[in-house]
GROMACS .gro file of C-alpha atoms in nm:
model
  321
    1MET     CA    1  21.408 -12.806  -7.130
    2ALA     CA    2  21.359 -12.997  -7.454
    3LEU     CA    3  21.232 -13.301  -7.263
    4LEU     CA    4  20.991 -13.088  -7.061
    5LEU     CA    5  20.863 -12.913  -7.373
    6GLY     CA    6  20.810 -13.247  -7.546
    7LEU     CA    7  20.620 -13.384  -7.246
    8VAL     CA    8  20.403 -13.071  -7.232
    9LEU     CA    9  20.314 -13.107  -7.602
   10LEU     CA   10  20.239 -13.477  -7.554
   11SER     CA   11  20.018 -13.403  -7.254
   12CYS     CA   12  19.837 -13.134  -7.455
   13LEU     CA   13  19.758 -13.384  -7.729
   14GLY     CA   14  19.639 -13.637  -7.471
   15ASN     CA   15  19.422 -13.373  -7.304
   16LEU     CA   16  19.251 -13.294  -7.634
   17THR     CA   17  19.222 -13.659  -7.736
   18PHE     CA   18  19.087 -13.837  -7.429
   19GLY     CA   19  18.766 -13.772  -7.243
   20ALA     CA   20  18.403 -13.883  -7.229
   21ALA     CA   21  18.412 -13.890  -7.611
   22PRO     CA   22  18.759 -13.998  -7.729
   23ILE     CA   23  18.877 -13.834  -8.051
   24PRO     CA   24  19.160 -13.980  -8.261
   25PRO     CA   25  19.482 -13.773  -8.253
   26GLY     CA   26  19.473 -13.729  -8.631
   27GLU     CA   27  19.131 -13.567  -8.614
   28VAL     CA   28  19.245 -13.348  -8.324
   29LEU     CA   29  19.534 -13.216  -8.532
   30ALA     CA   30  19.301 -13.165  -8.831
   31VAL     CA   31  19.065 -12.956  -8.618
   32LEU     CA   32  19.351 -12.747  -8.481
   33MET     CA   33  19.466 -12.677  -8.837
   34GLY     CA   34  19.115 -12.569  -8.938
   35ARG     CA   35  19.022 -12.873  -9.143
   36GLY     CA   36  18.771 -13.035  -8.907
   37GLY     CA   37  18.397 -13.009  -8.879
   38GLY     CA   38  18.093 -13.135  -8.694
   39THR     CA   39  18.047 -13.231  -8.331
   40GLN     CA   40  18.411 -13.321  -8.270
   41THR     CA   41  18.522 -12.973  -8.373
   42ALA     CA   42  18.280 -12.818  -8.125
   43ILE     CA   43  18.402 -13.049  -7.847
   44ILE     CA   44  18.768 -12.961  -7.908
   45LEU     CA   45  18.734 -12.587  -7.970
   46TYR     CA   46  18.471 -12.497  -7.713
   47ALA     CA   47  18.521 -12.752  -7.435
   48ARG     CA   48  18.866 -12.911  -7.433
   49LEU     CA   49  19.086 -12.637  -7.580
   50PRO     CA   50  18.984 -12.364  -7.329
   51ARG     CA   51  19.026 -12.617  -7.050
   52LEU     CA   52  19.373 -12.707  -7.177
   53CYS     CA   53  19.474 -12.342  -7.206
   54GLY     CA   54  19.352 -12.288  -6.850
   55CYS     CA   55  19.575 -12.573  -6.728
   56LEU     CA   56  19.878 -12.435  -6.912
   57LEU     CA   57  19.830 -12.079  -6.789
   58ALA     CA   58  19.744 -12.165  -6.427
   59GLY     CA   59  20.023 -12.423  -6.400
   60ALA     CA   60  20.292 -12.191  -6.536
   61ALA     CA   61  20.172 -11.895  -6.328
   62LEU     CA   62  20.143 -12.075  -5.995
   63ALA     CA   63  20.475 -12.259  -6.038
   64CYS     CA   64  20.668 -11.940  -6.117
   65ALA     CA   65  20.493 -11.758  -5.832
   66GLY     CA   66  20.614 -12.036  -5.603
   67VAL     CA   67  20.973 -11.997  -5.726
   68MET     CA   68  20.974 -11.623  -5.654
   69ILE     CA   69  20.800 -11.648  -5.316
   70GLN     CA   70  21.038 -11.920  -5.197
   71GLY     CA   71  21.336 -11.720  -5.319
   72VAL     CA   72  21.233 -11.383  -5.177
   73LEU     CA   73  21.124 -11.525  -4.841
   74ASN     CA   74  21.415 -11.774  -4.832
   75ASN     CA   75  21.170 -12.044  -4.729
   76PRO     CA   76  21.130 -12.375  -4.916
   77LEU     CA   77  20.796 -12.433  -4.741
   78ALA     CA   78  20.640 -12.118  -4.885
   79ALA     CA   79  20.393 -12.149  -5.172
   80PRO     CA   80  20.095 -11.939  -5.291
   81ASN     CA   81  19.835 -12.173  -5.144
   82ILE     CA   82  20.019 -12.226  -4.812
   83ILE     CA   83  20.091 -11.867  -4.708
   84GLY     CA   84  19.749 -11.726  -4.798
   85VAL     CA   85  19.821 -11.573  -5.140
   86ASN     CA   86  19.563 -11.785  -5.321
   87SER     CA   87  19.300 -11.732  -5.052
   88GLY     CA   88  19.357 -11.356  -5.057
   89ALA     CA   89  19.312 -11.357  -5.433
   90GLY     CA   90  19.000 -11.571  -5.395
   91LEU     CA   91  18.845 -11.330  -5.144
   92ALA     CA   92  18.910 -11.030  -5.370
   93THR     CA   93  18.765 -11.220  -5.667
   94ALA     CA   94  18.451 -11.306  -5.466
   95ILE     CA   95  18.406 -10.943  -5.360
   96CYS     CA   96  18.456 -10.823  -5.718
   97CYS     CA   97  18.199 -11.071  -5.850
   98ALA     CA   98  17.952 -10.971  -5.575
   99ILE     CA   99  17.986 -10.598  -5.642
  100ALA     CA  100  18.005 -10.609  -6.022
  101PRO     CA  101  17.901 -10.952  -6.159
  102GLU     CA  102  17.926 -10.831  -6.519
  103ALA     CA  103  18.284 -10.701  -6.489
  104VAL     CA  104  18.458 -11.032  -6.557
  105ARG     CA  105  18.756 -10.859  -6.716
  106TRP     CA  106  18.840 -10.692  -6.383
  107THR     CA  107  18.869 -11.012  -6.183
  108PRO     CA  108  19.244 -11.058  -6.252
  109ALA     CA  109  19.310 -10.706  -6.120
  110ALA     CA  110  19.100 -10.770  -5.809
  111ALA     CA  111  19.270 -11.108  -5.756
  112PHE     CA  112  19.612 -10.940  -5.784
  113LEU     CA  113  19.522 -10.692  -5.510
  114GLY     CA  114  19.397 -10.973  -5.285
  115ALA     CA  115  19.706 -11.186  -5.349
  116LEU     CA  116  19.935 -10.891  -5.285
  117ALA     CA  117  19.757 -10.815  -4.957
  118GLY     CA  118  19.801 -11.177  -4.852
  119VAL     CA  119  20.173 -11.196  -4.923
  120MET     CA  120  20.240 -10.855  -4.766
  121LEU     CA  121  20.055 -10.952  -4.448
  122VAL     CA  122  20.248 -11.278  -4.420
  123LEU     CA  123  20.577 -11.097  -4.475
  124PHE     CA  124  20.490 -10.836  -4.210
  125ILE     CA  125  20.380 -11.095  -3.953
  126SER     CA  126  20.684 -11.316  -4.009
  127GLU     CA  127  20.925 -11.023  -3.973
  128ARG     CA  128  20.757 -10.906  -3.654
  129ALA     CA  129  20.731 -11.254  -3.502
  130GLY     CA  130  21.075 -11.374  -3.614
  131ALA     CA  131  21.231 -11.518  -3.928
  132ALA     CA  132  21.163 -11.883  -3.843
  133ARG     CA  133  21.034 -12.082  -4.139
  134ILE     CA  134  20.760 -12.252  -3.943
  135THR     CA  135  20.645 -11.911  -3.813
  136LEU     CA  136  20.586 -11.793  -4.168
  137VAL     CA  137  20.394 -12.108  -4.259
  138LEU     CA  138  20.175 -12.084  -3.948
  139ALA     CA  139  20.106 -11.717  -4.016
  140GLY     CA  140  20.010 -11.807  -4.372
  141VAL     CA  141  19.779 -12.085  -4.257
  142ALA     CA  142  19.605 -11.846  -4.015
  143LEU     CA  143  19.559 -11.579  -4.281
  144SER     CA  144  19.442 -11.837  -4.532
  145SER     CA  145  19.172 -11.950  -4.289
  146MET     CA  146  19.061 -11.591  -4.235
  147PHE     CA  147  19.045 -11.522  -4.609
  148SER     CA  148  18.852 -11.846  -4.665
  149ALA     CA  149  18.604 -11.740  -4.399
  150GLY     CA  150  18.569 -11.411  -4.583
  151ILE     CA  151  18.490 -11.596  -4.905
  152ASP     CA  152  18.224 -11.798  -4.724
  153ALA     CA  153  18.073 -11.479  -4.584
  154VAL     CA  154  18.058 -11.313  -4.927
  155VAL     CA  155  17.891 -11.618  -5.079
  156THR     CA  156  17.647 -11.634  -4.787
  157PHE     CA  157  17.530 -11.276  -4.848
  158PHE     CA  158  17.563 -11.294  -5.228
  159PRO     CA  159  17.485 -11.655  -5.327
  160ASP     CA  160  17.526 -11.580  -5.698
  161ALA     CA  161  17.861 -11.406  -5.658
  162LEU     CA  162  18.061 -11.713  -5.758
  163SER     CA  163  17.903 -11.947  -6.008
  164GLY     CA  164  18.021 -12.299  -5.932
  165TYR     CA  165  18.133 -12.205  -5.580
  166THR     CA  166  18.236 -12.561  -5.490
  167ASP     CA  167  18.456 -12.582  -5.799
  168PHE     CA  168  18.611 -12.247  -5.710
  169ARG     CA  169  18.699 -12.354  -5.355
  170ILE     CA  170  18.844 -12.687  -5.466
  171GLY     CA  171  19.000 -12.549  -5.783
  172GLY     CA  172  18.940 -12.658  -6.140
  173VAL     CA  173  18.925 -12.559  -6.505
  174ARG     CA  174  18.584 -12.682  -6.610
  175ASN     CA  175  18.345 -12.461  -6.810
  176LEU     CA  176  18.610 -12.213  -6.917
  177SER     CA  177  18.595 -12.002  -7.232
  178MET     CA  178  18.866 -11.820  -7.425
  179ALA     CA  179  18.697 -11.487  -7.345
  180ARG     CA  180  18.727 -11.556  -6.974
  181LEU     CA  181  19.093 -11.656  -7.009
  182ALA     CA  182  19.197 -11.355  -7.217
  183PRO     CA  183  19.244 -11.095  -6.935
  184ALA     CA  184  19.439 -11.342  -6.719
  185PHE     CA  185  19.653 -11.443  -7.017
  186TRP     CA  186  19.788 -11.090  -7.063
  187VAL     CA  187  19.856 -11.048  -6.691
  188ILE     CA  188  20.045 -11.379  -6.678
  189LEU     CA  189  20.241 -11.303  -6.996
  190ILE     CA  190  20.354 -10.960  -6.874
  191ALA     CA  191  20.433 -11.075  -6.519
  192LEU     CA  192  20.625 -11.382  -6.636
  193THR     CA  193  20.828 -11.175  -6.885
  194ALA     CA  194  20.913 -10.925  -6.611
  195ALA     CA  195  21.011 -11.205  -6.373
  196LEU     CA  196  21.247 -11.357  -6.631
  197SER     CA  197  21.404 -11.017  -6.692
  198LEU     CA  198  21.478 -10.989  -6.318
  199SER     CA  199  21.625 -11.338  -6.285
  200ASN     CA  200  21.983 -11.209  -6.238
  201GLU     CA  201  21.868 -10.977  -5.959
  202LEU     CA  202  21.683 -11.268  -5.797
  203ASP     CA  203  22.006 -11.471  -5.802
  204LEU     CA  204  22.183 -11.191  -5.615
  205LEU     CA  205  21.897 -11.163  -5.368
  206LEU     CA  206  21.932 -11.534  -5.290
  207LEU     CA  207  22.282 -11.464  -5.158
  208GLY     CA  208  22.123 -11.274  -4.868
  209ARG     CA  209  21.988 -10.924  -4.820
  210GLU     CA  210  22.311 -10.783  -4.676
  211THR     CA  211  22.525 -10.934  -4.955
  212ALA     CA  212  22.287 -10.806  -5.222
  213GLN     CA  213  22.293 -10.455  -5.076
  214SER     CA  214  22.672 -10.458  -5.056
  215LEU     CA  215  22.675 -10.533  -5.431
  216GLY     CA  216  22.460 -10.227  -5.499
  217LEU     CA  217  22.126 -10.405  -5.531
  218PRO     CA  218  21.823 -10.224  -5.381
  219ALA     CA  219  21.718 -10.538  -5.194
  220LYS     CA  220  21.409 -10.403  -5.021
  221ARG     CA  221  21.263 -10.254  -5.339
  222LEU     CA  222  21.346 -10.565  -5.539
  223ARG     CA  223  21.177 -10.790  -5.283
  224LEU     CA  224  20.861 -10.582  -5.317
  225VAL     CA  225  20.869 -10.593  -5.697
  226LEU     CA  226  20.920 -10.970  -5.706
  227LEU     CA  227  20.641 -11.029  -5.454
  228MET     CA  228  20.413 -10.807  -5.664
  229LEU     CA  229  20.493 -11.014  -5.971
  230ALA     CA  230  20.428 -11.335  -5.778
  231ALA     CA  231  20.096 -11.192  -5.656
  232ALA     CA  232  20.002 -11.098  -6.013
  233LEU     CA  233  20.076 -11.451  -6.137
  234ALA     CA  234  19.892 -11.624  -5.853
  235GLY     CA  235  19.600 -11.382  -5.865
  236ALA     CA  236  19.552 -11.421  -6.238
  237ALA     CA  237  19.548 -11.801  -6.203
  238VAL     CA  238  19.299 -11.790  -5.914
  239SER     CA  239  19.067 -11.559  -6.111
  240PHE     CA  240  18.972 -11.841  -6.350
  241ALA     CA  241  19.100 -12.165  -6.191
  242GLY     CA  242  18.996 -12.114  -5.830
  243LEU     CA  243  19.199 -12.208  -5.524
  244LEU     CA  244  19.427 -12.470  -5.675
  245GLY     CA  245  19.688 -12.589  -5.430
  246PHE     CA  246  20.041 -12.729  -5.425
  247VAL     CA  247  20.145 -12.640  -5.783
  248GLY     CA  248  20.367 -12.362  -5.647
  249LEU     CA  249  20.519 -12.601  -5.392
  250LEU     CA  250  20.568 -12.923  -5.588
  251THR     CA  251  20.701 -12.785  -5.914
  252PRO     CA  252  20.986 -12.559  -5.792
  253HIS     CA  253  21.131 -12.835  -5.571
  254ILE     CA  254  21.122 -13.089  -5.854
  255MET     CA  255  21.275 -12.845  -6.103
  256ARG     CA  256  21.557 -12.748  -5.865
  257ARG     CA  257  21.668 -13.111  -5.865
  258LEU     CA  258  21.671 -13.110  -6.247
  259VAL     CA  259  21.817 -12.769  -6.340
  260GLY     CA  260  21.972 -12.633  -6.019
  261GLU     CA  261  21.923 -12.303  -5.835
  262GLU     CA  262  21.995 -12.050  -6.111
  263SER     CA  263  21.680 -11.840  -6.145
  264PHE     CA  264  21.640 -11.805  -6.523
  265PRO     CA  265  21.640 -12.177  -6.611
  266LEU     CA  266  21.451 -12.249  -6.288
  267LEU     CA  267  21.171 -12.009  -6.383
  268LEU     CA  268  21.151 -12.143  -6.738
  269SER     CA  269  21.153 -12.507  -6.633
  270SER     CA  270  20.902 -12.436  -6.356
  271ALA     CA  271  20.666 -12.275  -6.605
  272LEU     CA  272  20.686 -12.585  -6.824
  273GLY     CA  273  20.672 -12.819  -6.523
  274GLY     CA  274  20.369 -12.646  -6.375
  275ALA     CA  275  20.187 -12.659  -6.708
  276LEU     CA  276  20.275 -13.029  -6.739
  277LEU     CA  277  20.162 -13.105  -6.384
  278LEU     CA  278  19.820 -12.948  -6.429
  279THR     CA  279  19.753 -13.098  -6.773
  280VAL     CA  280  19.843 -13.445  -6.648
  281CYS     CA  281  19.638 -13.407  -6.329
  282ASP     CA  282  19.343 -13.277  -6.531
  283LEU     CA  283  19.365 -13.576  -6.763
  284VAL     CA  284  19.382 -13.812  -6.463
  285SER     CA  285  19.080 -13.643  -6.303
  286ARG     CA  286  18.878 -13.708  -6.620
  287LEU     CA  287  18.984 -14.068  -6.685
  288VAL     CA  288  19.022 -14.245  -6.349
  289PHE     CA  289  18.650 -14.267  -6.272
  290ALA     CA  290  18.516 -14.201  -6.622
  291PRO     CA  291  18.244 -14.111  -6.709
  292PHE     CA  292  18.248 -13.939  -6.368
  293GLU     CA  293  18.504 -13.665  -6.315
  294LEU     CA  294  18.707 -13.577  -6.007
  295PRO     CA  295  18.772 -13.207  -5.942
  296LEU     CA  296  19.123 -13.109  -6.044
  297GLY     CA  297  19.194 -12.966  -5.698
  298VAL     CA  298  19.125 -13.305  -5.538
  299VAL     CA  299  19.389 -13.477  -5.752
  300LEU     CA  300  19.642 -13.203  -5.676
  301SER     CA  301  19.577 -13.222  -5.303
  302LEU     CA  302  19.617 -13.601  -5.303
  303ALA     CA  303  19.957 -13.556  -5.467
  304GLY     CA  304  20.070 -13.239  -5.289
  305GLY     CA  305  19.961 -13.311  -4.932
  306PRO     CA  306  20.202 -13.600  -4.869
  307PHE     CA  307  20.481 -13.408  -5.042
  308PHE     CA  308  20.429 -13.107  -4.813
  309LEU     CA  309  20.435 -13.330  -4.503
  310TRP     CA  310  20.758 -13.496  -4.621
  311LEU     CA  311  20.913 -13.154  -4.686
  312LEU     CA  312  20.801 -13.028  -4.346
  313PHE     CA  313  20.951 -13.324  -4.160
  314ARG     CA  314  21.273 -13.295  -4.360
  315GLN     CA  315  21.304 -12.928  -4.264
  316ARG     CA  316  21.244 -13.016  -3.899
  317ARG     CA  317  21.512 -13.286  -3.903
  318GLY     CA  318  21.752 -13.044  -4.066
  319GLY     CA  319  21.693 -12.784  -3.799
  320GLY     CA  320  21.538 -12.540  -4.046
  321THR     CA  321  21.248 -12.440  -3.818
   0.00000   0.00000   0.00000
């Protein structure tokens, strides 16, 4: 945990320091302590700091949502972007922006409803079609495609519904402001606190539904609550960062190798790991082809796609289909 926290702080400093106009770390720290001035202060406070906060919030939220979805569904292949949670949140966000463009503060609530609809539909389809892991993934891919088509339809009829539509579809944290992040921040804070408070119950649920019920745990109700929290986290992230992929898949698997399966340290380390992953990927996207900038979602997909294929083939070889 200490190592992860140190790496997150180091990546935050690098994110504020490097860019089209590099700023010395000493001046960055001076600005953050209120002693700076001039153009560099404006660059840090109004361009890089909101972008950094967006990376930290989206990374922590999507990673913890991935932990809970994988645990509740007992499927290591499940992740918010793979089973349609992100796309459901994106469709609800697009509809909200089309109906009420000025109601930015309501987008996290709309995204939560869309994400919840996505995860509930996948759960329903997988239970009706069978509990096979690949069945759930295929159902999620189908729903994700349908939700994505819905987003395209909304943007077709309401071209101004999503400003920066391409960035939203790919995923990114450019052109953010603290005012836009504020509603999502409170949703993520409350949902993450609630998830940590239910970590012991999640551990019992991982033993199996029948075992959890025999120990007096209301397994069905708890599954619903945890999926709602995961939907709130994923939806809040999508509301400002777009359809970022693979954070909720990569981070939980890496953290399990470092801290084990116990839910409380896994959630905490995943929050730090997700924040670290996004800040590093954002920094890479800005520096590799500087002064040109790659979308953050492209960098994540280049890293996450091969990992998902490796995980899929490993599950197939292990008979976990």
